[in-house]
Amino acid sequence: MDLRARIADLMGPAREELAEFVAIRSVADARQFPPEECAKAAQWVLDKFAGLGFSDVHRARTPDGSDAVVGSRPGSNPYAPTVLLYAHYDVQPPLDDSAWRTPPFELTEVGGRWYGRGAADCKGNIVAHLLALRALGNDVPVNLKLVVEGSEEQGTGGLEAFVESHHDLLRADTILVCDTGNAAVGHPAATVTLRGMVNVVVTVEAMASELHSGMFGGAAPDALAGLIAMLASLRDQQGNTTVTGLDNAQTWTGAPYPPEQFRVDAGVLEGVSLLGDGSVSDMLWARPAITVLGIDCPAVTGSTASIVPRASGRLNLRVPPGMAAAEAHTALVDHLNAAAPWGVHVTVDLEAIGAPFQAPVGGPAFDAMSAAMSEAYGRPMVTLGQGGSIPLCNVLADTYPDAEIILLGVEEPLALIHAPNESVDPGEIRALAESLALFLQRYPTLHG
């Protein structure tokens, strides 16, 4: 029986495993879910990989208090290359339970897709790893290492710090970061760039306290109006991000993202224009992008006829490869201060910063994965960018500069990761598992 047939036969048990896994509410935030849930998920991962020959697999405490599952499995040839498999078992909180059409922690099939928090991000990727290894059995000619972290969604840096202090434990020739995915179901892709990010909170202060708008309005400076003017200066009429000093004209050279497909994927309402003067791919993967995440000001309900003395906004700036995150932060702060009207007092507090990432292409592992995915999916693998940040990739690249890092996974736009009604197409799990199995079989011949 060939690999494809073996994986097809294993899909039934794989669904049962994913259902078990999704039922574990492994949100790595003790304020929302008991820490025992993450401990249960870590043990689930440990037990599954221990049963597949990772005899030394164990839970390793990382500096942020989370547990990573770490282990290794020697191949038949000790001189063969080493492949590190990465994923994470923690998940985003379900957000608004009432917005889910199915129970968030109960894997439910609707319209051929499997719904549940973590079904795609990232428990579906872990199940794909298990499928690939089961299909291969003892026929794995590479040396394997494993790390499955438990706090990726919180961004607290536990595994990043762990890698920096455990260089040899995770050293590998190729690192497969299974936490991204394809541009569409059935269209294989490797993600080769990640945008970095800068999160800030900007606060505007204009007066000591609220004032009656009838008595003082017209002359008294309005902090909320000042903040609105500052935020409006961050985009032009076409929606291009216009932070002074940041290049907003770069272009994407990889696979295009058709605008009609993006409109469907993003749920853009009829008659609403897409932003920017570049292609969708340019705007998503090659250029800086500013998003207003939230504003602190009086709510409509309960507001009074008063001038607002103080207002704040939380901003997220995505930083493309080729642009330094620290320089982008400085440019954003300078821009906000310069755009502030009427001499209002402005403070800009940095919340978080992360560097962009660009993976090398054209190495033996990349070529082997391209061939494997093209065979498994029945169409050529393309390269994509991703707007999200995975700070671990930069740490891995700095720690293991000779390793090839390949980002792939079961997540695609319809998966709605981080949102209510997250789901996975089971065909993506099957095809990724076949891709991984083919890669592990054939990579040594290209590695030399």
Coordinates of C-alpha atoms in Angstrom, one line a residue:
M1 CA 0.0 0.0 0.0
D2 CA 1.4 3.4 -1.0
L3 CA 1.7 6.4 1.3
R4 CA -1.5 8.1 0.0
A5 CA -3.6 5.0 0.6
R6 CA -2.1 4.5 4.1
I7 CA -2.9 8.1 5.0
A8 CA -6.4 7.8 3.6
D9 CA -7.0 4.7 5.8
L10 CA -5.7 6.6 8.9
M11 CA -8.0 9.6 8.4
G12 CA -10.8 8.1 10.5
P13 CA -8.6 7.6 13.6
A14 CA -7.0 11.0 12.9
R15 CA -10.4 12.7 13.2
E16 CA -11.0 11.0 16.5
E17 CA -7.6 12.2 17.7
L18 CA -8.3 15.7 16.6
A19 CA -11.7 15.6 18.4
E20 CA -9.9 14.6 21.7
F21 CA -7.3 17.3 21.2
V22 CA -9.8 20.1 20.4
A23 CA -11.8 19.2 23.5
I24 CA -8.8 20.2 25.7
R25 CA -9.2 23.9 26.3
S26 CA -5.5 24.7 26.1
V27 CA -5.7 28.5 26.2
A28 CA -2.4 29.6 27.9
D29 CA -3.9 32.3 30.0
A30 CA -4.8 31.4 33.6
R31 CA -7.1 34.3 33.8
Q32 CA -9.4 32.6 31.3
F33 CA -8.9 28.8 31.6
P34 CA -7.3 26.6 34.2
P35 CA -3.6 25.9 33.7
E36 CA -4.4 22.2 34.0
E37 CA -5.9 22.3 30.5
C38 CA -2.5 23.2 29.0
A39 CA -0.8 20.6 31.1
K40 CA -3.3 18.0 29.8
A41 CA -2.6 19.1 26.2
A42 CA 1.1 18.9 26.7
Q43 CA 0.7 15.4 28.1
W44 CA -1.5 14.4 25.1
V45 CA 1.2 15.5 22.7
L46 CA 3.9 13.7 24.7
D47 CA 2.0 10.4 24.8
K48 CA 1.3 10.5 21.1
F49 CA 4.9 11.0 20.0
A50 CA 6.2 8.6 22.7
G51 CA 4.1 6.0 20.9
L52 CA 5.9 6.8 17.6
G53 CA 9.5 6.2 18.8
F54 CA 10.4 9.5 20.5
S55 CA 11.6 7.5 23.5
D56 CA 13.2 10.6 25.2
V57 CA 10.2 12.9 24.7
H58 CA 9.5 15.0 27.8
R59 CA 8.0 18.3 29.0
A60 CA 10.5 21.1 29.4
R61 CA 9.6 24.2 31.4
T62 CA 10.3 27.4 29.5
P63 CA 11.1 30.8 31.1
D64 CA 7.5 32.1 30.7
G65 CA 6.2 29.1 32.8
S66 CA 4.8 27.1 29.9
D67 CA 5.8 23.6 29.0
A68 CA 7.3 22.7 25.6
V69 CA 7.2 19.0 24.5
V70 CA 10.7 18.1 23.3
G71 CA 12.0 14.8 22.0
S72 CA 14.0 13.0 19.3
R73 CA 13.9 9.9 17.2
P74 CA 17.1 8.6 15.6
G75 CA 16.9 7.5 12.0
S76 CA 18.3 4.4 10.5
N77 CA 21.5 6.3 9.4
P78 CA 23.1 8.5 12.1
Y79 CA 24.8 10.5 9.4
A80 CA 21.5 11.4 7.8
P81 CA 20.3 15.0 8.1
T82 CA 18.2 16.0 11.1
V83 CA 14.7 17.5 10.7
L84 CA 13.1 19.4 13.6
L85 CA 9.3 19.3 13.6
Y86 CA 7.6 22.4 15.2
A87 CA 4.0 23.2 16.2
H88 CA 2.2 24.6 19.2
Y89 CA -0.6 23.0 21.3
D90 CA -2.0 26.2 22.9
V91 CA -4.9 27.9 21.2
Q92 CA -6.6 31.3 21.1
P93 CA -9.5 31.9 23.4
P94 CA -12.9 31.3 21.8
L95 CA -13.8 35.0 22.1
D96 CA -17.6 35.3 21.8
D97 CA -19.1 31.9 22.4
S98 CA -22.4 33.1 21.0
A99 CA -20.8 33.9 17.7
W100 CA -19.9 30.2 17.2
R101 CA -22.3 28.1 15.1
T102 CA -20.9 25.0 16.8
P103 CA -19.4 24.4 20.3
P104 CA -15.9 25.9 20.2
F105 CA -14.3 22.9 22.0
E106 CA -16.2 20.2 20.3
L107 CA -15.0 19.1 16.9
T108 CA -18.1 19.3 14.7
E109 CA -18.4 18.5 11.0
V110 CA -20.3 21.0 8.9
G111 CA -20.3 21.1 5.1
G112 CA -17.2 18.9 4.9
R113 CA -15.1 21.0 7.3
W114 CA -14.2 20.2 10.9
Y115 CA -15.0 23.1 13.3
G116 CA -13.5 23.8 16.7
R117 CA -10.9 26.1 18.3
G118 CA -7.5 24.9 17.3
A119 CA -8.7 22.6 14.6
A120 CA -6.4 24.4 12.2
D121 CA -4.2 26.6 14.5
C122 CA -2.4 24.5 15.4
K123 CA -3.7 21.2 16.5
G124 CA -4.5 20.2 13.0
N125 CA -0.8 20.5 12.1
I126 CA 0.2 18.2 15.0
V127 CA -2.3 15.6 13.8
A128 CA -0.7 15.9 10.3
H129 CA 2.7 15.2 11.9
L130 CA 1.3 12.1 13.6
L131 CA -0.4 10.9 10.4
A132 CA 2.8 11.3 8.4
L133 CA 4.9 9.4 10.9
R134 CA 2.3 6.6 11.2
A135 CA 2.1 6.2 7.4
L136 CA 5.9 5.9 7.2
G137 CA 6.2 3.4 10.1
N138 CA 9.9 2.5 10.5
D139 CA 10.8 3.9 7.1
V140 CA 12.1 7.3 8.2
P141 CA 15.7 7.8 6.8
V142 CA 16.2 11.1 8.7
N143 CA 16.9 11.9 12.3
L144 CA 14.0 13.6 13.9
K145 CA 13.6 16.2 16.6
L146 CA 10.4 17.6 18.0
V147 CA 9.4 20.7 19.8
V148 CA 5.7 21.6 20.4
E149 CA 5.3 24.7 22.5
G150 CA 2.6 25.8 24.8
S151 CA 2.4 29.6 24.8
E152 CA 2.8 30.7 21.1
E153 CA -0.6 32.5 21.1
Q154 CA 0.3 34.5 24.1
G155 CA 3.5 35.9 22.6
T156 CA 5.3 35.7 25.9
G157 CA 8.5 34.4 24.4
G158 CA 8.9 31.2 26.4
L159 CA 10.2 29.0 23.6
E160 CA 12.3 31.7 22.1
A161 CA 14.2 32.1 25.4
F162 CA 14.4 28.3 25.7
V163 CA 16.0 27.9 22.3
E164 CA 18.6 30.5 23.2
S165 CA 19.7 28.6 26.3
H166 CA 19.4 25.1 24.7
H167 CA 21.2 25.4 21.4
D168 CA 22.2 21.8 20.9
L169 CA 18.9 20.3 22.0
L170 CA 17.0 21.6 19.0
R171 CA 19.9 21.9 16.4
A172 CA 18.8 20.6 13.0
D173 CA 19.6 20.8 9.3
T174 CA 16.0 21.7 8.5
I175 CA 13.3 23.1 10.6
L176 CA 9.6 22.6 9.6
V177 CA 7.5 25.3 11.2
C178 CA 4.0 23.9 10.8
D179 CA 2.0 27.0 11.7
T180 CA 1.0 28.6 8.4
G181 CA -0.8 27.3 5.4
N182 CA -2.0 27.7 1.8
A183 CA -3.6 30.6 0.0
A184 CA -6.6 28.4 -0.7
V185 CA -7.7 24.8 -0.1
G186 CA -5.7 22.4 -2.2
H187 CA -3.2 25.0 -3.4
P188 CA 0.2 24.1 -1.8
A189 CA 2.4 26.9 -0.6
A190 CA 5.4 27.6 1.5
T191 CA 5.4 30.8 3.5
V192 CA 8.8 32.6 2.9
T193 CA 8.2 36.0 4.6
L194 CA 6.6 37.2 7.8
R195 CA 5.9 40.8 8.6
G196 CA 7.2 42.0 11.9
M197 CA 5.1 44.2 14.2
V198 CA 5.1 47.2 16.5
N199 CA 2.3 47.7 19.0
V200 CA 2.0 51.1 20.7
V201 CA -0.6 52.9 22.8
V202 CA -0.8 56.6 22.0
T203 CA -2.3 58.9 24.6
V204 CA -3.5 62.5 24.0
E205 CA -4.1 64.9 26.8
A206 CA -5.5 68.4 26.4
M207 CA -7.3 69.6 29.6
A208 CA -7.4 68.8 33.3
S209 CA -11.0 67.5 33.2
E210 CA -14.2 67.3 31.2
L211 CA -15.9 70.6 30.2
H212 CA -19.4 71.4 29.2
S213 CA -19.4 71.5 25.4
G214 CA -22.0 74.3 25.3
M215 CA -20.0 76.6 27.5
F216 CA -16.5 75.8 26.3
G217 CA -16.8 74.0 22.9
G218 CA -15.2 75.9 20.1
A219 CA -12.2 77.2 21.9
A220 CA -11.3 74.4 24.3
P221 CA -9.0 71.7 22.8
D222 CA -10.7 68.4 22.3
A223 CA -8.4 65.4 23.0
L224 CA -10.5 62.9 21.2
A225 CA -10.7 65.1 18.1
G226 CA -6.9 65.6 18.3
L227 CA -6.4 61.8 18.5
I228 CA -8.8 61.3 15.5
A229 CA -6.7 63.8 13.4
M230 CA -3.5 62.0 14.3
L231 CA -4.9 58.6 13.4
A232 CA -6.3 60.0 10.1
S233 CA -2.8 61.1 9.1
L234 CA -1.6 57.5 9.1
R235 CA -3.4 56.7 5.8
D236 CA -4.0 58.5 2.6
Q237 CA -7.3 58.6 0.6
Q238 CA -6.5 55.3 -1.1
G239 CA -5.8 53.6 2.2
N240 CA -2.0 53.4 1.8
T241 CA -0.2 53.5 5.2
T242 CA 1.6 56.9 5.3
V243 CA 3.9 56.8 8.3
T244 CA 6.6 59.4 7.5
G245 CA 9.9 57.7 6.8
L246 CA 8.5 54.3 5.9
D247 CA 8.7 53.0 2.4
N248 CA 5.1 52.1 1.3
A249 CA 5.9 51.3 -2.4
Q250 CA 7.6 47.9 -2.2
T251 CA 6.3 45.1 -4.4
W252 CA 5.7 41.4 -3.9
T253 CA 7.5 39.0 -6.2
G254 CA 6.0 35.7 -5.2
A255 CA 2.6 34.2 -6.0
P256 CA -0.2 36.8 -6.5
Y257 CA -3.4 37.0 -4.3
P258 CA -6.3 37.6 -6.7
P259 CA -8.4 40.5 -5.4
E260 CA -11.6 38.7 -6.1
Q261 CA -10.5 35.8 -3.9
F262 CA -9.3 38.2 -1.2
R263 CA -12.7 39.9 -1.1
V264 CA -14.3 36.5 -0.5
D265 CA -11.7 35.4 2.0
A266 CA -11.9 38.6 4.0
G267 CA -15.6 39.0 3.8
V268 CA -15.4 42.5 2.3
L269 CA -18.9 44.0 1.8
E270 CA -20.3 44.8 -1.6
G271 CA -19.3 48.2 -2.8
V272 CA -16.4 48.6 -0.3
S273 CA -13.0 49.2 -1.9
L274 CA -9.8 47.3 -1.1
L275 CA -7.1 49.5 0.3
G276 CA -3.9 50.8 -1.3
D277 CA -2.5 51.5 -4.8
G278 CA -0.6 48.2 -5.0
S279 CA -1.7 44.7 -5.6
V280 CA -3.3 42.7 -2.7
S281 CA 0.0 40.8 -2.4
D282 CA 1.9 44.1 -2.2
M283 CA -0.4 45.4 0.5
L284 CA -0.4 42.3 2.6
W285 CA 3.2 41.1 2.4
A286 CA 5.5 43.8 1.1
R287 CA 4.4 47.0 2.6
P288 CA 3.9 48.5 6.1
A289 CA 0.3 48.4 7.3
I290 CA -1.2 50.3 10.3
T291 CA -4.3 49.1 12.1
V292 CA -6.2 50.9 14.9
L293 CA -6.9 48.1 17.4
G294 CA -8.9 50.1 19.9
I295 CA -9.7 53.5 21.3
D296 CA -10.3 54.5 24.9
C297 CA -12.9 57.3 25.0
P298 CA -16.5 57.7 26.2
A299 CA -18.9 55.1 24.9
V300 CA -21.9 56.3 22.9
T301 CA -24.3 55.0 25.5
G302 CA -23.9 57.1 28.6
S303 CA -21.8 59.9 27.0
T304 CA -22.6 63.5 27.9
A305 CA -22.3 66.9 26.3
S306 CA -18.7 67.2 27.4
I307 CA -15.4 67.9 25.8
V308 CA -13.1 64.9 26.2
P309 CA -9.9 65.9 28.0
R310 CA -8.0 62.6 27.5
A311 CA -8.1 59.8 24.8
S312 CA -6.0 56.8 23.9
G313 CA -5.6 54.6 20.9
R314 CA -3.9 51.2 20.5
L315 CA -2.1 50.8 17.2
N316 CA -0.6 47.8 15.4
L317 CA 2.0 48.5 12.7
R318 CA 3.0 45.5 10.5
V319 CA 6.6 45.7 9.2
P320 CA 7.6 43.9 6.0
P321 CA 11.0 42.2 5.4
G322 CA 13.6 44.7 4.5
M323 CA 12.4 47.1 7.1
A324 CA 13.8 47.2 10.7
A325 CA 11.2 47.0 13.4
A326 CA 13.1 49.4 15.7
E327 CA 13.3 52.0 12.9
A328 CA 9.6 51.6 12.1
H329 CA 8.8 52.2 15.8
T330 CA 10.9 55.4 15.8
A331 CA 9.2 56.5 12.6
L332 CA 5.7 55.9 14.0
V333 CA 6.4 57.7 17.3
D334 CA 7.9 60.7 15.4
H335 CA 5.0 60.8 13.0
L336 CA 2.4 60.8 15.8
N337 CA 4.1 63.6 17.6
A338 CA 4.4 65.6 14.4
A339 CA 0.8 65.1 13.6
A340 CA -0.5 66.1 17.0
P341 CA -2.6 69.4 16.6
W342 CA -3.0 72.3 19.0
G343 CA 0.0 71.5 21.1
V344 CA -1.8 68.6 22.9
H345 CA 0.4 66.5 25.1
V346 CA 1.3 63.1 23.5
T347 CA 2.8 60.0 25.0
V348 CA 3.5 56.9 23.0
D349 CA 4.1 53.7 25.0
L350 CA 5.6 50.6 23.3
E351 CA 3.8 47.4 24.0
A352 CA 5.5 44.9 21.8
I353 CA 8.0 44.8 18.9
G354 CA 9.0 41.9 16.6
A355 CA 11.3 41.8 13.6
P356 CA 10.1 40.6 10.2
F357 CA 11.4 37.3 8.8
Q358 CA 12.5 36.1 5.4
A359 CA 13.3 32.4 4.8
P360 CA 15.9 31.3 2.3
V361 CA 14.7 29.4 -0.8
G362 CA 16.4 27.1 -3.2
G363 CA 18.2 24.8 -0.8
P364 CA 17.9 21.0 -0.8
A365 CA 15.2 21.0 1.8
F366 CA 13.2 23.6 0.1
D367 CA 13.5 21.8 -3.2
A368 CA 12.5 18.5 -1.6
M369 CA 9.5 20.0 0.0
S370 CA 8.5 21.7 -3.2
A371 CA 8.5 18.3 -5.0
A372 CA 6.7 16.6 -2.1
M373 CA 3.9 19.1 -1.9
S374 CA 3.5 19.3 -5.7
E375 CA 3.1 15.5 -5.8
A376 CA 0.7 15.4 -2.8
Y377 CA -1.5 18.2 -3.9
G378 CA -1.3 17.6 -7.6
R379 CA -0.2 21.1 -8.5
P380 CA 3.0 23.1 -8.1
M381 CA 4.0 24.6 -4.8
V382 CA 4.1 28.4 -4.7
T383 CA 5.6 30.9 -2.2
L384 CA 3.6 33.2 -0.1
G385 CA 4.1 35.9 2.5
Q386 CA 2.1 36.2 5.7
G387 CA 1.0 39.3 7.5
G388 CA 1.3 37.7 10.9
S389 CA 4.5 37.5 13.0
I390 CA 6.2 34.4 14.4
P391 CA 9.1 35.8 16.5
L392 CA 10.4 32.3 17.0
C393 CA 11.5 32.1 13.3
N394 CA 14.0 34.9 13.9
V395 CA 15.4 33.2 17.0
L396 CA 15.8 30.0 15.1
A397 CA 17.5 31.7 12.1
D398 CA 19.9 33.5 14.4
T399 CA 20.6 30.4 16.5
Y400 CA 20.9 28.0 13.6
P401 CA 22.1 30.1 10.7
D402 CA 22.9 27.1 8.5
A403 CA 19.5 25.5 8.9
E404 CA 16.8 25.7 6.3
I405 CA 13.5 26.9 7.8
I406 CA 10.3 26.1 5.9
L407 CA 6.9 27.4 7.0
L408 CA 3.8 25.4 6.0
G409 CA 0.6 24.0 7.4
V410 CA -3.1 23.3 7.2
E411 CA -4.3 26.9 7.8
E412 CA -5.9 28.8 4.9
P413 CA -8.3 31.8 4.7
L414 CA -11.5 29.8 5.2
A415 CA -10.0 28.4 8.5
L416 CA -10.8 31.7 10.3
I417 CA -8.0 31.1 12.7
H418 CA -8.2 33.4 15.8
A419 CA -11.8 34.1 15.1
P420 CA -15.1 32.4 16.0
N421 CA -16.0 29.4 13.8
E422 CA -12.4 28.2 13.2
S423 CA -12.3 25.1 11.1
V424 CA -10.0 22.9 9.0
D425 CA -10.6 21.2 5.7
P426 CA -9.7 17.5 6.4
G427 CA -8.2 17.4 2.9
E428 CA -5.6 19.8 4.0
I429 CA -4.6 17.6 6.9
R430 CA -4.4 14.6 4.6
A431 CA -2.3 16.4 1.9
L432 CA 0.0 18.0 4.4
A433 CA 0.6 14.6 6.0
E434 CA 1.4 13.1 2.6
S435 CA 3.7 16.1 1.9
L436 CA 5.6 15.6 5.1
A437 CA 5.9 11.9 4.6
L438 CA 7.3 12.3 1.1
F439 CA 9.7 14.9 2.2
L440 CA 11.0 12.8 5.1
Q441 CA 11.5 9.9 2.7
R442 CA 13.3 11.8 0.0
Y443 CA 15.2 14.7 1.6
P444 CA 18.3 12.7 2.4
T445 CA 19.0 12.0 -1.2
L446 CA 19.0 15.8 -2.0
H447 CA 20.9 16.8 1.2
G448 CA 23.9 14.8 0.2

